[in-house]
Amino acid sequence: MTDAAPERDDNARHAEKAKKRKAAHNKKLEGMSDDKGLLIVHTGTGKGKTSAALGMVFRHIGHDMPVAVVQFTKSEKWNTGEAKLLAKFPELVTLHIMGEGFTWETQDRERDIAAARAGWERAKELIRDDRHRMVLLDELNIVLRYDYLPMPEVIAFLLDEKPADKHVVITGRNANPALIEIADLVTEMTLVKHPFRSGVKAQKGVEF
Amino acid sequence: MTDAAPERDDNARHAEKAKKRKAAHNKKLEGMSDDKGLLIVHTGTGKGKTSAALGMVFRHIGHDMPVAVVQFTKSEKWNTGEAKLLAKFPELVTLHIMGEGFTWETQDRERDIAAARAGWERAKELIRDDRHRMVLLDELNIVLRYDYLPMPEVIAFLLDEKPADKHVVITGRNANPALIEIADLVTEMTLVKHPFRSGVKAQKGVEF
């Protein structure tokens, strides 16, 4: 026996439970206006998951609609073009970066869990806050994949406490089946061809 | 006999020719610096092709790197969040919108071809222009799919005249095999789940 089998069972059970709750949730929303907040997931092993989410964040900024971004992985990623541009709109953008909390390389699991928890608590505040039309939870799938946060808690919050007119965008490969089940819009980015396999370095403006 | 078979033959022939030319092109680039301009294609029937391209455009803007955008479909699409945000950076952004040139609905093929030609001539100028680090050719794949521009001409230009340090991003479903062959980075966006099937309208900030 390996660890993989129980994990698959867990996933199937969570997904089944999530499906039922989503159906009940949809019933509750019937007859509501078209101004519906979507739960959007970008997953898959290809490029463009975060870029496409940022495209939506910047669309909101263009419309003068406030947005919030919680970055669930290392901070270096956000010393970037997107961070610089987001910083030009402090009145529209709320940004929470996991930053120093995360380690990965040092394998300090307790510290990573604490950082993930802090990020998730902030994410909940931002999703509940009426001010923001969209909240991006960048790379949350990675944190869930590593069990740094309990999936059932995340699913329950998104189903029960996400305001009906709020968009929440979740990125990262290996999206959990339960999350896909409750999502409204799911896109898988698939790698067809990648230059870094042939030795080209990540490019400023393209990758970061 | 249908029209489909010769089209497939043409595609296979173009792709084979493009493959050989790309190999020669790569040989020419060997030993060049890592600051390589990429030919990037976002295709597939899923969401996020244009959003992910815009994410990269806005990353460039964040880095104060000039970018150009040529929009190969109708103008209404660009009365949007992204257009409003791009307009805030006139010193960094050059924008060409097909606008009134395109018809689609009226089936005025000659007019559409003229509009596509005008867009492509502008695209060539912008790609040749040293000022821009990245040029986005949004929905060019659609125009090529309808044979509004000759694929061999587009392939030849991208291989022979695209400056080595310039990023060109091409979006749209049904990317031609010859284009995929010469591209450096290709991502396919696949629809896993879509809310508009269940009657939810397109959302401001998400879709436009």
CSV table of C-alpha atoms in Angstrom, one decimal:
chain,number,residue,atom,x,y,z
A,1,MET,CA,0.0,0.0,0.0
A,2,THR,CA,1.2,3.5,-0.8
A,3,ASP,CA,0.0,6.9,0.4
A,4,ALA,CA,-1.5,7.6,-3.0
A,5,ALA,CA,-4.6,5.4,-2.7
A,6,PRO,CA,-6.1,7.1,0.4
A,7,GLU,CA,-5.3,10.5,-1.1
A,8,ARG,CA,-7.3,9.6,-4.2
A,9,ASP,CA,-10.2,8.4,-2.0
A,10,ASP,CA,-10.1,11.6,0.0
A,11,ASN,CA,-10.2,13.6,-3.3
A,12,ALA,CA,-13.1,11.6,-4.6
A,13,ARG,CA,-15.0,12.0,-1.3
A,14,HIS,CA,-14.3,15.7,-1.1
A,15,ALA,CA,-15.3,16.2,-4.8
A,16,GLU,CA,-18.6,14.3,-4.3
A,17,LYS,CA,-19.5,16.3,-1.2
A,18,ALA,CA,-18.5,19.6,-2.9
A,19,LYS,CA,-20.7,18.7,-5.9
A,20,LYS,CA,-23.8,18.3,-3.7
A,21,ARG,CA,-23.1,21.5,-1.9
A,22,LYS,CA,-22.5,23.4,-5.1
A,23,ALA,CA,-25.9,22.2,-6.4
A,24,ALA,CA,-27.6,23.5,-3.3
A,25,HIS,CA,-25.6,26.7,-3.6
A,26,ASN,CA,-26.7,27.2,-7.3
A,27,LYS,CA,-30.3,26.6,-6.2
A,28,LYS,CA,-30.0,29.4,-3.7
A,29,LEU,CA,-28.7,31.7,-6.4
A,30,GLU,CA,-31.5,31.0,-8.9
A,31,GLY,CA,-33.3,34.1,-9.9
A,32,MET,CA,-30.4,36.4,-8.9
A,33,SER,CA,-29.2,39.1,-11.2
A,34,ASP,CA,-26.6,38.6,-14.0
A,35,ASP,CA,-24.0,40.5,-12.0
A,36,LYS,CA,-22.7,37.2,-10.6
A,37,GLY,CA,-19.3,36.8,-8.9
A,38,LEU,CA,-17.5,33.9,-10.5
A,39,LEU,CA,-15.1,31.4,-8.9
A,40,ILE,CA,-12.4,31.0,-11.6
A,41,VAL,CA,-9.6,28.5,-11.6
A,42,HIS,CA,-6.5,28.5,-13.9
A,43,THR,CA,-4.7,25.2,-13.7
A,44,GLY,CA,-2.5,22.8,-15.8
A,45,THR,CA,1.2,22.6,-16.4
A,46,GLY,CA,1.4,25.2,-19.1
A,47,LYS,CA,2.3,28.8,-19.0
A,48,GLY,CA,-0.2,31.7,-18.6
A,49,LYS,CA,-2.1,30.8,-15.4
A,50,THR,CA,-0.9,33.8,-13.4
A,51,SER,CA,-0.6,36.0,-16.5
A,52,ALA,CA,-4.2,35.4,-17.5
A,53,ALA,CA,-5.3,36.2,-13.9
A,54,LEU,CA,-3.3,39.4,-14.0
A,55,GLY,CA,-4.9,40.3,-17.3
A,56,MET,CA,-8.2,40.2,-15.5
A,57,VAL,CA,-6.8,42.1,-12.5
A,58,PHE,CA,-5.6,44.8,-14.9
A,59,ARG,CA,-8.9,44.9,-16.7
A,60,HIS,CA,-10.6,45.7,-13.3
A,61,ILE,CA,-8.1,48.4,-12.7
A,62,GLY,CA,-8.9,49.8,-16.2
A,63,HIS,CA,-12.5,49.9,-15.1
A,64,ASP,CA,-11.6,51.6,-11.8
A,65,MET,CA,-12.8,48.6,-9.9
A,66,PRO,CA,-10.8,47.7,-6.7
A,67,VAL,CA,-9.0,44.4,-6.7
A,68,ALA,CA,-7.0,42.4,-4.1
A,69,VAL,CA,-4.1,40.0,-4.8
A,70,VAL,CA,-2.8,37.4,-2.3
A,71,GLN,CA,0.4,35.7,-3.5
A,72,PHE,CA,0.8,32.3,-1.9
A,73,THR,CA,4.4,31.6,-2.9
A,74,LYS,CA,7.8,33.1,-2.6
A,75,SER,CA,8.1,36.9,-2.7
A,76,GLU,CA,10.8,37.1,-5.3
A,77,LYS,CA,8.2,36.4,-7.9
A,78,TRP,CA,6.6,39.7,-7.1
A,79,ASN,CA,9.7,41.8,-7.5
A,80,THR,CA,8.3,42.0,-11.0
A,81,GLY,CA,6.6,44.0,-13.8
A,82,GLU,CA,3.2,43.2,-12.4
A,83,ALA,CA,4.2,44.3,-8.8
A,84,LYS,CA,5.6,47.6,-10.2
A,85,LEU,CA,2.4,48.3,-12.2
A,86,LEU,CA,0.1,47.3,-9.4
A,87,ALA,CA,2.0,49.7,-7.1
A,88,LYS,CA,1.0,52.6,-9.4
A,89,PHE,CA,-2.7,52.1,-8.4
A,90,PRO,CA,-2.6,52.1,-4.5
A,91,GLU,CA,-6.2,53.3,-4.4
A,92,LEU,CA,-7.4,50.3,-6.4
A,93,VAL,CA,-5.1,47.5,-5.4
A,94,THR,CA,-4.6,45.7,-2.1
A,95,LEU,CA,-1.6,43.3,-2.3
A,96,HIS,CA,-0.6,40.6,0.3
A,97,ILE,CA,2.6,38.8,-0.4
A,98,MET,CA,3.6,35.7,1.6
A,99,GLY,CA,7.1,37.0,1.4
A,100,GLU,CA,9.5,35.9,4.1
A,101,GLY,CA,7.0,33.4,5.5
A,102,PHE,CA,7.6,30.9,2.8
A,103,THR,CA,10.7,28.7,2.5
A,104,TRP,CA,10.2,25.7,0.2
A,105,GLU,CA,14.0,25.2,-0.2
A,106,THR,CA,14.7,24.9,3.5
A,107,GLN,CA,11.8,22.4,3.9
A,108,ASP,CA,10.7,24.1,7.1
A,109,ARG,CA,7.2,22.8,6.9
A,110,GLU,CA,5.8,24.3,10.1
A,111,ARG,CA,6.9,27.8,9.0
A,112,ASP,CA,5.4,27.3,5.5
A,113,ILE,CA,2.1,26.2,7.1
A,114,ALA,CA,2.0,29.3,9.3
A,115,ALA,CA,2.7,31.5,6.3
A,116,ALA,CA,-0.1,29.7,4.3
A,117,ARG,CA,-2.5,30.2,7.2
A,118,ALA,CA,-1.6,33.9,7.5
A,119,GLY,CA,-2.2,34.3,3.7
A,120,TRP,CA,-5.5,32.4,3.9
A,121,GLU,CA,-6.8,34.5,6.9
A,122,ARG,CA,-6.0,37.7,4.9
A,123,ALA,CA,-7.6,36.2,1.8
A,124,LYS,CA,-10.8,35.6,3.8
A,125,GLU,CA,-10.9,39.2,5.0
A,126,LEU,CA,-10.4,40.5,1.5
A,127,ILE,CA,-13.1,38.2,0.0
A,128,ARG,CA,-15.6,39.3,2.7
A,129,ASP,CA,-14.6,43.0,2.2
A,130,ASP,CA,-17.2,44.7,0.0
A,131,ARG,CA,-14.6,47.1,-1.4
A,132,HIS,CA,-13.0,44.6,-3.8
A,133,ARG,CA,-14.8,43.3,-6.9
A,134,MET,CA,-12.1,40.6,-7.6
A,135,VAL,CA,-9.7,38.7,-5.3
A,136,LEU,CA,-6.8,36.8,-6.9
A,137,LEU,CA,-5.4,33.9,-4.8
A,138,ASP,CA,-2.2,33.3,-6.8
A,139,GLU,CA,-0.7,29.8,-6.5
A,140,LEU,CA,-3.2,28.8,-3.8
A,141,ASN,CA,-3.4,25.4,-5.6
A,142,ILE,CA,0.2,24.7,-4.7
A,143,VAL,CA,-0.4,25.4,-1.0
A,144,LEU,CA,-3.5,23.1,-1.0
A,145,ARG,CA,-1.5,20.4,-2.9
A,146,TYR,CA,1.0,20.4,-0.1
A,147,ASP,CA,-1.7,20.2,2.5
A,148,TYR,CA,-0.6,23.5,4.1
A,149,LEU,CA,-4.2,24.4,4.4
A,150,PRO,CA,-7.2,22.0,4.8
A,151,MET,CA,-9.1,21.7,1.6
A,152,PRO,CA,-12.5,21.2,3.2
A,153,GLU,CA,-12.1,24.5,5.1
A,154,VAL,CA,-11.3,26.4,1.8
A,155,ILE,CA,-14.2,24.8,0.0
A,156,ALA,CA,-16.6,25.6,2.8
A,157,PHE,CA,-15.6,29.2,2.9
A,158,LEU,CA,-15.8,29.7,-0.9
A,159,LEU,CA,-19.3,28.1,-1.0
A,160,ASP,CA,-20.7,29.7,2.2
A,161,GLU,CA,-19.0,33.0,2.7
A,162,LYS,CA,-17.9,34.3,-0.7
A,163,PRO,CA,-20.2,37.2,-1.5
A,164,ALA,CA,-22.4,36.4,-4.5
A,165,ASP,CA,-21.1,39.3,-6.6
A,166,LYS,CA,-17.4,38.8,-5.9
A,167,HIS,CA,-15.0,37.2,-8.4
A,168,VAL,CA,-12.4,34.9,-6.9
A,169,VAL,CA,-9.6,33.7,-9.1
A,170,ILE,CA,-7.4,30.8,-8.0
A,171,THR,CA,-4.2,29.7,-9.9
A,172,GLY,CA,-1.7,26.9,-9.8
A,173,ARG,CA,-1.2,23.5,-11.2
A,174,ASN,CA,-2.9,20.4,-9.8
A,175,ALA,CA,-6.2,22.1,-8.9
A,176,ASN,CA,-8.0,19.8,-6.5
A,177,PRO,CA,-11.1,18.0,-8.0
A,178,ALA,CA,-13.3,19.5,-5.2
A,179,LEU,CA,-12.3,23.0,-6.2
A,180,ILE,CA,-13.0,22.3,-9.9
A,181,GLU,CA,-16.3,20.9,-8.8
A,182,ILE,CA,-17.4,24.1,-7.1
A,183,ALA,CA,-15.8,26.5,-9.7
A,184,ASP,CA,-17.8,28.4,-12.3
A,185,LEU,CA,-15.0,28.8,-14.9
A,186,VAL,CA,-12.0,26.4,-15.2
A,187,THR,CA,-9.3,26.7,-17.8
A,188,GLU,CA,-6.4,24.3,-18.1
A,189,MET,CA,-3.3,25.7,-19.6
A,190,THR,CA,-1.4,23.0,-21.5
A,191,LEU,CA,2.2,23.2,-22.6
A,192,VAL,CA,2.6,22.6,-26.3
A,193,LYS,CA,6.1,24.0,-26.7
A,194,HIS,CA,8.5,25.6,-24.2
A,195,PRO,CA,11.8,27.4,-25.0
A,196,PHE,CA,13.4,26.9,-21.6
A,197,ARG,CA,13.8,23.2,-22.5
A,198,SER,CA,16.2,24.3,-25.2
A,199,GLY,CA,18.2,26.5,-22.8
A,200,VAL,CA,16.6,29.9,-23.2
A,201,LYS,CA,16.5,31.8,-19.9
A,202,ALA,CA,13.3,33.3,-18.4
A,203,GLN,CA,12.6,36.7,-20.0
A,204,LYS,CA,11.9,40.0,-18.3
A,205,GLY,CA,8.3,41.1,-19.1
A,206,VAL,CA,7.3,37.6,-20.3
A,207,GLU,CA,7.9,35.5,-17.2
A,208,PHE,CA,8.2,38.2,-14.5
B,1,MET,CA,-14.2,15.5,-52.4
B,2,THR,CA,-14.5,18.4,-49.9
B,3,ASP,CA,-12.5,21.5,-49.4
B,4,ALA,CA,-11.1,20.1,-46.1
B,5,ALA,CA,-8.6,17.6,-47.7
B,6,PRO,CA,-6.6,20.2,-49.8
B,7,GLU,CA,-6.6,22.5,-46.7
B,8,ARG,CA,-5.0,19.8,-44.6
B,9,ASP,CA,-2.4,19.1,-47.3
B,10,ASP,CA,-1.6,22.7,-47.5
B,11,ASN,CA,-1.2,22.9,-43.7
B,12,ALA,CA,1.1,19.8,-43.7
B,13,ARG,CA,3.2,21.2,-46.5
B,14,HIS,CA,3.5,24.6,-44.9
B,15,ALA,CA,4.3,23.1,-41.5
B,16,GLU,CA,7.1,20.9,-43.0
B,17,LYS,CA,8.6,23.8,-44.9
B,18,ALA,CA,8.3,26.0,-41.7
B,19,LYS,CA,10.1,23.3,-39.7
B,20,LYS,CA,13.1,23.3,-42.0
B,21,ARG,CA,13.3,27.1,-42.0
B,22,LYS,CA,13.0,27.2,-38.2
B,23,ALA,CA,15.9,24.7,-37.9
B,24,ALA,CA,18.0,26.9,-40.1
B,25,HIS,CA,16.9,30.0,-38.1
B,26,ASN,CA,17.8,28.3,-34.8
B,27,LYS,CA,21.2,27.4,-36.2
B,28,LYS,CA,21.7,31.1,-37.0
B,29,LEU,CA,20.8,32.1,-33.4
B,30,GLU,CA,23.2,29.6,-31.8
B,31,GLY,CA,25.7,31.3,-29.5
B,32,MET,CA,23.5,34.4,-29.2
B,33,SER,CA,22.9,36.0,-25.8
B,34,ASP,CA,20.1,34.9,-23.5
B,35,ASP,CA,18.2,38.0,-24.2
B,36,LYS,CA,16.2,36.3,-26.8
B,37,GLY,CA,13.0,37.6,-28.3
B,38,LEU,CA,10.4,34.8,-28.2
B,39,LEU,CA,7.6,34.0,-30.7
B,40,ILE,CA,4.8,33.1,-28.3
B,41,VAL,CA,1.4,31.6,-29.4
B,42,HIS,CA,-1.7,31.3,-27.2
B,43,THR,CA,-4.3,29.0,-28.8
B,44,GLY,CA,-7.1,26.6,-27.9
B,45,THR,CA,-10.8,27.0,-27.3
B,46,GLY,CA,-10.5,27.9,-23.6
B,47,LYS,CA,-10.5,31.3,-22.0
B,48,GLY,CA,-7.4,33.3,-21.2
B,49,LYS,CA,-5.6,33.6,-24.5
B,50,THR,CA,-5.8,37.3,-24.7
B,51,SER,CA,-5.9,37.8,-20.9
B,52,ALA,CA,-2.5,36.0,-20.6
B,53,ALA,CA,-1.1,38.0,-23.4
B,54,LEU,CA,-2.3,41.2,-21.7
B,55,GLY,CA,-0.7,40.0,-18.5
B,56,MET,CA,2.7,40.0,-20.3
B,57,VAL,CA,1.9,43.4,-21.9
B,58,PHE,CA,1.3,44.9,-18.5
B,59,ARG,CA,4.4,43.2,-17.1
B,60,HIS,CA,6.4,45.1,-19.7
B,61,ILE,CA,4.6,48.3,-18.8
B,62,GLY,CA,5.5,47.7,-15.2
B,63,HIS,CA,9.2,47.4,-16.3
B,64,ASP,CA,8.9,50.6,-18.3
B,65,MET,CA,9.5,48.6,-21.5
B,66,PRO,CA,7.6,49.9,-24.6
B,67,VAL,CA,5.0,47.5,-26.1
B,68,ALA,CA,2.7,47.6,-29.1
B,69,VAL,CA,-0.7,45.9,-29.6
B,70,VAL,CA,-2.4,45.2,-32.9
B,71,GLN,CA,-6.0,44.0,-32.5
B,72,PHE,CA,-7.1,42.0,-35.5
B,73,THR,CA,-10.8,41.8,-34.7
B,74,LYS,CA,-13.7,44.1,-34.0
B,75,SER,CA,-13.1,47.3,-32.1
B,76,GLU,CA,-15.9,46.9,-29.5
B,77,LYS,CA,-13.7,44.3,-27.7
B,78,TRP,CA,-11.3,47.1,-26.9
B,79,ASN,CA,-13.8,49.5,-25.4
B,80,THR,CA,-12.7,47.7,-22.3
B,81,GLY,CA,-10.7,47.6,-19.1
B,82,GLU,CA,-7.5,46.8,-20.9
B,83,ALA,CA,-8.0,49.6,-23.4
B,84,LYS,CA,-8.6,52.1,-20.6
B,85,LEU,CA,-5.5,51.0,-18.7
B,86,LEU,CA,-3.3,50.9,-21.8
B,87,ALA,CA,-4.4,54.5,-22.5
B,88,LYS,CA,-2.9,55.6,-19.2
B,89,PHE,CA,0.6,54.8,-20.6
B,90,PRO,CA,0.7,56.6,-23.9
B,91,GLU,CA,4.5,56.9,-23.7
B,92,LEU,CA,4.9,53.1,-23.4
B,93,VAL,CA,2.0,51.7,-25.5
B,94,THR,CA,1.3,51.8,-29.2
B,95,LEU,CA,-2.1,50.6,-30.0
B,96,HIS,CA,-3.6,49.7,-33.5
B,97,ILE,CA,-7.2,48.6,-33.5
B,98,MET,CA,-8.8,47.2,-36.7
B,99,GLY,CA,-11.9,49.0,-35.7
B,100,GLU,CA,-14.3,49.9,-38.4
B,101,GLY,CA,-12.4,47.9,-41.0
B,102,PHE,CA,-13.8,44.6,-39.8
B,103,THR,CA,-17.3,43.4,-40.4
B,104,TRP,CA,-17.7,39.6,-39.8
B,105,GLU,CA,-21.5,40.0,-39.5
B,106,THR,CA,-22.0,41.6,-42.9
B,107,GLN,CA,-19.8,39.0,-44.6
B,108,ASP,CA,-18.1,41.7,-46.6
B,109,ARG,CA,-15.0,39.6,-47.3
B,110,GLU,CA,-13.1,42.1,-49.5
B,111,ARG,CA,-13.4,44.8,-46.7
B,112,ASP,CA,-12.3,42.3,-44.1
B,113,ILE,CA,-9.3,41.4,-46.2
B,114,ALA,CA,-8.4,45.0,-46.7
B,115,ALA,CA,-8.6,45.6,-42.9
B,116,ALA,CA,-6.5,42.5,-42.2
B,117,ARG,CA,-3.9,43.7,-44.7
B,118,ALA,CA,-3.8,47.2,-43.1
B,119,GLY,CA,-3.4,45.6,-39.6
B,120,TRP,CA,-0.6,43.3,-40.9
B,121,GLU,CA,1.3,46.2,-42.6
B,122,ARG,CA,1.2,48.1,-39.3
B,123,ALA,CA,2.2,45.0,-37.3
B,124,LYS,CA,5.3,44.6,-39.6
B,125,GLU,CA,6.3,48.2,-39.0
B,126,LEU,CA,5.9,47.8,-35.2
B,127,ILE,CA,7.9,44.5,-35.1
B,128,ARG,CA,10.7,46.1,-37.1
B,129,ASP,CA,10.7,49.2,-34.9
B,130,ASP,CA,13.5,49.0,-32.3
B,131,ARG,CA,11.4,50.9,-29.8
B,132,HIS,CA,9.1,48.1,-28.7
B,133,ARG,CA,10.3,45.1,-26.7
B,134,MET,CA,7.0,43.2,-27.3
B,135,VAL,CA,4.3,43.3,-30.0
B,136,LEU,CA,1.0,41.6,-29.4
B,137,LEU,CA,-0.9,40.5,-32.5
B,138,ASP,CA,-4.3,39.8,-30.8
B,139,GLU,CA,-6.5,37.3,-32.7
B,140,LEU,CA,-4.2,37.1,-35.7
B,141,ASN,CA,-4.9,33.4,-35.8
B,142,ILE,CA,-8.6,34.1,-36.6
B,143,VAL,CA,-7.5,36.3,-39.6
B,144,LEU,CA,-5.2,33.6,-40.8
B,145,ARG,CA,-7.8,30.9,-40.3
B,146,TYR,CA,-10.1,32.8,-42.7
B,147,ASP,CA,-7.3,33.2,-45.2
B,148,TYR,CA,-7.6,37.0,-45.0
B,149,LEU,CA,-3.8,37.0,-45.0
B,150,PRO,CA,-1.5,34.5,-46.7
B,151,MET,CA,0.1,32.3,-44.1
B,152,PRO,CA,3.4,31.8,-46.0
B,153,GLU,CA,4.0,35.6,-46.0
B,154,VAL,CA,3.4,35.8,-42.3
B,155,ILE,CA,5.7,32.9,-41.6
B,156,ALA,CA,8.4,34.3,-43.8
B,157,PHE,CA,8.3,37.7,-42.1
B,158,LEU,CA,8.4,36.2,-38.6
B,159,LEU,CA,11.4,34.0,-39.5
B,160,ASP,CA,13.4,36.4,-41.6
B,161,GLU,CA,12.5,39.9,-40.3
B,162,LYS,CA,11.5,39.7,-36.6
B,163,PRO,CA,14.5,41.2,-34.7
B,164,ALA,CA,16.2,38.6,-32.6
B,165,ASP,CA,15.5,40.4,-29.3
B,166,LYS,CA,11.8,41.2,-30.0
B,167,HIS,CA,8.9,39.2,-28.4
B,168,VAL,CA,5.9,38.7,-30.6
B,169,VAL,CA,2.8,37.2,-29.1
B,170,ILE,CA,0.0,35.8,-31.3
B,171,THR,CA,-3.4,34.8,-29.9
B,172,GLY,CA,-6.5,33.1,-31.2
B,173,ARG,CA,-7.9,29.6,-31.5
B,174,ASN,CA,-6.9,27.3,-34.4
B,175,ALA,CA,-3.3,28.3,-34.6
B,176,ASN,CA,-1.9,27.1,-37.9
B,177,PRO,CA,0.6,24.1,-37.6
B,178,ALA,CA,3.2,26.1,-39.5
B,179,LEU,CA,3.0,28.9,-36.9
B,180,ILE,CA,3.2,26.4,-34.1
B,181,GLU,CA,6.3,24.9,-35.8
B,182,ILE,CA,8.2,28.2,-35.8
B,183,ALA,CA,7.0,29.4,-32.4
B,184,ASP,CA,9.3,29.2,-29.3
B,185,LEU,CA,6.5,29.0,-26.7
B,186,VAL,CA,3.0,27.6,-27.4
B,187,THR,CA,0.3,27.3,-24.8
B,188,GLU,CA,-3.1,25.7,-25.4
B,189,MET,CA,-5.9,27.0,-23.3
B,190,THR,CA,-8.5,24.3,-22.7
B,191,LEU,CA,-12.0,24.8,-21.5
B,192,VAL,CA,-12.8,22.6,-18.5
B,193,LYS,CA,-15.9,24.4,-17.3
B,194,HIS,CA,-17.7,27.6,-18.5
B,195,PRO,CA,-20.4,29.5,-16.7
B,196,PHE,CA,-21.9,31.1,-19.8
B,197,ARG,CA,-23.3,27.7,-20.8
B,198,SER,CA,-25.5,27.9,-17.7
B,199,GLY,CA,-26.8,31.3,-18.7
B,200,VAL,CA,-24.4,33.7,-16.8
B,201,LYS,CA,-23.6,36.8,-18.8
B,202,ALA,CA,-20.1,38.0,-19.6
B,203,GLN,CA,-18.7,39.9,-16.6
B,204,LYS,CA,-17.1,43.3,-16.7
B,205,GLY,CA,-13.4,43.0,-15.7
B,206,VAL,CA,-13.4,39.3,-16.3
B,207,GLU,CA,-14.3,39.1,-20.0
B,208,PHE,CA,-13.7,42.7,-21.1
